[in-house]
Amino acid sequence: MAEYSISNLNKVVRGSKRATYDVETIHTILDDGFLCHIAYVYNHQAIVIPTAYARKGDKIYIHGSLKNRMMLSLLEAGTASISVTHLDGLVLARSAFHHSANYRSVNIFGTVKKVEDPIEKMEALKYVLNHMIPGHWDNVRQPNEKEFNATLVLEIHIETASAKIRAEGVVDDKDDYNSSIWAGVVPIKQVAYDPISDEQLPENTKIPEEVLRYVSKNKS
């Protein structure tokens, strides 16, 4: 079982019993998401921005405009810190102090480079779109030359990472278990609803099978 080595950078200090450095577990958490949060510094100010991403092996791809200040700041720094979190439940304890949440989270630390090769760049854009809806790239008009040239694609190589997972019930103080206060877990899941077709579509335009398959898979 491959693991990322533990260092001062990726070591989970608080709640270390919930930490894992297992590569496969971390990749699975990444693949279950589409939005990440990226930290960067601009004009001596720390900023965190949500953005779409896709994983291919030990690489994360993101994209933006050529003048995007986050992208340019990451390129200048040469390193990046990325966070992905899934909220799986609200843990409602007997006491206010022990309220918590069930979650799966990952922190990634990596090196940044601009994707220059046109074939690799187009592949990265394909990965990002297909990470949203698997197989949907073949259903859309792909970027034209103007759009392609106006897009900056960055590759973040995962140097190290860690995950933290809570998947359990209420943990209360021993004395509180005799109280009549309700406690339990409210499970939370992101779900998809039926697609709403654009009003300006030509009549009888069919919803792609890939979209219907995604909705069916994520409906409940």
CSV table of C-alpha atoms in Angstrom, one decimal:
chain,number,residue,atom,x,y,z
A,1,MET,CA,0.0,0.0,0.0
A,2,ALA,CA,1.7,3.2,-1.2
A,3,GLU,CA,1.7,6.2,1.1
A,4,TYR,CA,3.0,9.7,1.0
A,5,SER,CA,5.9,10.2,3.4
A,6,ILE,CA,5.0,12.3,6.5
A,7,SER,CA,6.7,15.6,6.9
A,8,ASN,CA,6.1,18.8,8.8
A,9,LEU,CA,4.3,20.1,5.7
A,10,ASN,CA,1.6,17.4,5.3
A,11,LYS,CA,1.5,15.9,8.8
A,12,VAL,CA,-2.0,16.0,10.4
A,13,VAL,CA,-1.5,17.3,14.0
A,14,ARG,CA,-5.0,17.8,15.3
A,15,GLY,CA,-7.1,14.6,15.2
A,16,SER,CA,-4.2,12.6,13.9
A,17,LYS,CA,-6.1,9.3,14.5
A,18,ARG,CA,-8.3,10.4,11.6
A,19,ALA,CA,-5.4,11.0,9.2
A,20,THR,CA,-4.3,8.8,6.3
A,21,TYR,CA,-1.5,9.2,3.9
A,22,ASP,CA,-2.6,6.4,1.6
A,23,VAL,CA,-2.2,7.3,-2.0
A,24,GLU,CA,-5.3,5.4,-3.2
A,25,THR,CA,-7.6,6.8,-0.5
A,26,ILE,CA,-6.4,10.4,-1.3
A,27,HIS,CA,-6.9,9.8,-5.1
A,28,THR,CA,-10.4,8.5,-4.4
A,29,ILE,CA,-11.4,11.6,-2.4
A,30,LEU,CA,-10.0,13.8,-5.2
A,31,ASP,CA,-11.9,11.9,-7.9
A,32,ASP,CA,-15.2,12.2,-5.9
A,33,GLY,CA,-15.0,16.0,-6.2
A,34,PHE,CA,-14.9,18.7,-8.9
A,35,LEU,CA,-14.2,21.9,-7.0
A,36,CYS,CA,-11.1,22.5,-5.0
A,37,HIS,CA,-9.9,25.5,-3.0
A,38,ILE,CA,-6.5,26.9,-3.8
A,39,ALA,CA,-4.5,29.2,-1.6
A,40,TYR,CA,-2.1,31.9,-3.0
A,41,VAL,CA,-0.6,35.2,-2.1
A,42,TYR,CA,-1.4,38.4,-4.1
A,43,ASN,CA,0.1,41.8,-3.1
A,44,HIS,CA,1.1,40.3,0.3
A,45,GLN,CA,-2.5,39.2,0.9
A,46,ALA,CA,-3.5,35.6,1.4
A,47,ILE,CA,-6.4,34.6,-0.8
A,48,VAL,CA,-8.4,31.3,-1.2
A,49,ILE,CA,-10.3,30.7,-4.4
A,50,PRO,CA,-12.6,27.8,-5.4
A,51,THR,CA,-11.9,26.4,-8.9
A,52,ALA,CA,-12.6,23.3,-11.0
A,53,TYR,CA,-9.9,20.6,-11.3
A,54,ALA,CA,-9.2,17.2,-12.6
A,55,ARG,CA,-6.7,14.5,-11.6
A,56,LYS,CA,-4.6,12.4,-13.9
A,57,GLY,CA,-2.2,10.1,-12.1
A,58,ASP,CA,-0.2,12.3,-9.7
A,59,LYS,CA,-1.1,15.5,-11.5
A,60,ILE,CA,-3.8,18.0,-10.9
A,61,TYR,CA,-4.9,20.2,-13.8
A,62,ILE,CA,-6.6,23.6,-13.5
A,63,HIS,CA,-7.3,26.3,-16.0
A,64,GLY,CA,-8.2,30.0,-16.3
A,65,SER,CA,-7.6,33.1,-18.3
A,66,LEU,CA,-4.1,34.3,-19.3
A,67,LYS,CA,-4.6,37.3,-16.9
A,68,ASN,CA,-6.0,35.3,-14.0
A,69,ARG,CA,-4.2,36.6,-10.9
A,70,MET,CA,-4.4,33.3,-9.1
A,71,MET,CA,-2.9,31.3,-12.0
A,72,LEU,CA,-0.1,33.9,-12.4
A,73,SER,CA,0.6,34.0,-8.7
A,74,LEU,CA,0.9,30.2,-8.6
A,75,LEU,CA,3.3,30.2,-11.6
A,76,GLU,CA,5.4,32.8,-9.9
A,77,ALA,CA,5.5,30.9,-6.6
A,78,GLY,CA,6.2,27.6,-8.3
A,79,THR,CA,4.3,25.7,-5.6
A,80,ALA,CA,0.6,25.3,-4.6
A,81,SER,CA,-1.5,24.1,-1.8
A,82,ILE,CA,-4.9,22.6,-2.7
A,83,SER,CA,-7.8,21.5,-0.4
A,84,VAL,CA,-10.8,19.3,-1.3
A,85,THR,CA,-13.6,18.5,1.3
A,86,HIS,CA,-16.7,16.5,1.1
A,87,LEU,CA,-19.3,17.1,3.8
A,88,ASP,CA,-21.0,13.7,4.6
A,89,GLY,CA,-23.0,14.5,7.7
A,90,LEU,CA,-23.8,16.7,10.6
A,91,VAL,CA,-23.0,15.1,14.0
A,92,LEU,CA,-25.4,16.5,16.5
A,93,ALA,CA,-24.3,15.7,20.0
A,94,ARG,CA,-26.0,16.1,23.4
A,95,SER,CA,-23.6,18.9,24.2
A,96,ALA,CA,-22.9,22.0,22.1
A,97,PHE,CA,-19.2,21.3,22.7
A,98,HIS,CA,-19.2,17.9,20.9
A,99,HIS,CA,-21.1,18.9,17.8
A,100,SER,CA,-19.1,17.9,14.8
A,101,ALA,CA,-19.3,16.8,11.1
A,102,ASN,CA,-18.5,13.7,9.1
A,103,TYR,CA,-16.2,14.5,6.2
A,104,ARG,CA,-13.5,13.4,3.8
A,105,SER,CA,-10.8,16.0,3.2
A,106,VAL,CA,-7.5,16.2,1.4
A,107,ASN,CA,-4.7,18.7,1.4
A,108,ILE,CA,-2.2,18.6,-1.5
A,109,PHE,CA,1.2,20.2,-1.8
A,110,GLY,CA,2.8,20.3,-5.2
A,111,THR,CA,4.9,22.0,-7.8
A,112,VAL,CA,3.4,24.2,-10.5
A,113,LYS,CA,4.2,24.4,-14.2
A,114,LYS,CA,2.5,25.9,-17.3
A,115,VAL,CA,1.3,23.3,-19.8
A,116,GLU,CA,2.9,24.5,-23.0
A,117,ASP,CA,2.5,21.5,-25.4
A,118,PRO,CA,-0.8,22.0,-27.4
A,119,ILE,CA,-1.7,18.3,-27.4
A,120,GLU,CA,-1.1,18.0,-23.6
A,121,LYS,CA,-3.0,21.3,-23.0
A,122,MET,CA,-6.0,20.1,-25.0
A,123,GLU,CA,-5.9,16.8,-23.1
A,124,ALA,CA,-5.9,18.6,-19.8
A,125,LEU,CA,-9.0,20.6,-20.8
A,126,LYS,CA,-10.7,17.4,-21.8
A,127,TYR,CA,-9.8,15.8,-18.4
A,128,VAL,CA,-11.4,18.8,-16.6
A,129,LEU,CA,-14.6,18.7,-18.6
A,130,ASN,CA,-14.9,14.9,-18.4
A,131,HIS,CA,-14.3,15.1,-14.6
A,132,MET,CA,-17.5,17.2,-14.4
A,133,ILE,CA,-19.6,14.8,-16.6
A,134,PRO,CA,-17.7,11.6,-17.7
A,135,GLY,CA,-17.5,11.4,-21.5
A,136,HIS,CA,-19.2,14.8,-22.1
A,137,TRP,CA,-16.2,16.2,-24.1
A,138,ASP,CA,-17.3,14.4,-27.2
A,139,ASN,CA,-20.8,16.0,-27.0
A,140,VAL,CA,-19.6,19.6,-27.1
A,141,ARG,CA,-17.9,22.1,-29.5
A,142,GLN,CA,-14.3,21.9,-28.5
A,143,PRO,CA,-12.2,25.1,-28.0
A,144,ASN,CA,-11.5,27.1,-31.1
A,145,GLU,CA,-8.0,28.6,-31.7
A,146,LYS,CA,-9.0,32.0,-30.1
A,147,GLU,CA,-10.4,30.3,-27.0
A,148,PHE,CA,-7.6,27.8,-26.7
A,149,ASN,CA,-4.9,30.5,-26.9
A,150,ALA,CA,-6.7,32.6,-24.3
A,151,THR,CA,-6.7,29.8,-21.8
A,152,LEU,CA,-3.9,29.1,-19.3
A,153,VAL,CA,-3.6,25.5,-18.1
A,154,LEU,CA,-1.5,24.7,-15.1
A,155,GLU,CA,-0.2,21.3,-14.0
A,156,ILE,CA,0.3,20.7,-10.3
A,157,HIS,CA,2.4,17.7,-9.6
A,158,ILE,CA,1.4,16.2,-6.2
A,159,GLU,CA,4.6,16.1,-4.2
A,160,THR,CA,3.0,15.1,-0.9
A,161,ALA,CA,-0.5,15.0,0.5
A,162,SER,CA,-2.6,13.9,3.5
A,163,ALA,CA,-6.3,13.1,4.1
A,164,LYS,CA,-8.4,13.4,7.2
A,165,ILE,CA,-11.6,11.4,7.5
A,166,ARG,CA,-14.4,11.4,10.1
A,167,ALA,CA,-17.1,8.7,9.6
A,168,GLU,CA,-18.6,7.9,13.0
A,169,GLY,CA,-21.4,8.8,15.3
A,170,VAL,CA,-21.7,11.1,18.3
A,171,VAL,CA,-18.9,11.2,20.9
A,172,ASP,CA,-20.2,12.7,24.1
A,173,ASP,CA,-19.0,13.1,27.6
A,174,LYS,CA,-19.8,10.0,29.7
A,175,ASP,CA,-22.1,11.8,32.1
A,176,ASP,CA,-24.2,13.2,29.2
A,177,TYR,CA,-25.2,9.7,27.9
A,178,ASN,CA,-27.8,9.5,30.8
A,179,SER,CA,-29.6,12.7,29.6
A,180,SER,CA,-32.7,12.8,27.5
A,181,ILE,CA,-31.2,15.2,25.0
A,182,TRP,CA,-31.5,13.9,21.4
A,183,ALA,CA,-28.3,13.1,19.6
A,184,GLY,CA,-27.5,11.6,16.2
A,185,VAL,CA,-26.2,12.1,12.7
A,186,VAL,CA,-27.9,13.9,9.8
A,187,PRO,CA,-26.3,12.3,6.6
A,188,ILE,CA,-25.6,14.7,3.8
A,189,LYS,CA,-25.1,13.9,0.1
A,190,GLN,CA,-24.9,16.0,-3.0
A,191,VAL,CA,-27.5,14.9,-5.5
A,192,ALA,CA,-28.4,15.6,-9.1
A,193,TYR,CA,-31.8,16.6,-10.4
A,194,ASP,CA,-33.3,16.0,-13.9
A,195,PRO,CA,-31.6,18.1,-16.5
A,196,ILE,CA,-33.3,21.4,-17.6
A,197,SER,CA,-32.7,21.9,-21.3
A,198,ASP,CA,-31.8,25.4,-22.6
A,199,GLU,CA,-34.9,27.3,-23.9
A,200,GLN,CA,-33.1,28.2,-27.2
A,201,LEU,CA,-32.3,24.6,-28.2
A,202,PRO,CA,-33.7,23.5,-31.6
A,203,GLU,CA,-36.8,21.3,-31.2
A,204,ASN,CA,-36.2,17.6,-30.5
A,205,THR,CA,-32.6,18.1,-29.4
A,206,LYS,CA,-31.8,15.1,-27.2
A,207,ILE,CA,-30.1,15.2,-23.9
A,208,PRO,CA,-26.7,13.3,-24.2
A,209,GLU,CA,-26.6,9.9,-22.8
A,210,GLU,CA,-23.6,10.9,-20.7
A,211,VAL,CA,-25.6,13.6,-19.0
A,212,LEU,CA,-28.5,11.2,-18.3
A,213,ARG,CA,-26.2,8.6,-17.0
A,214,TYR,CA,-24.6,11.1,-14.6
A,215,VAL,CA,-28.0,12.2,-13.3
A,216,SER,CA,-29.2,8.6,-12.9
A,217,LYS,CA,-26.0,7.7,-10.9
A,218,ASN,CA,-26.2,10.8,-8.7
A,219,LYS,CA,-29.9,11.2,-8.3
A,220,SER,CA,-30.2,9.6,-4.9
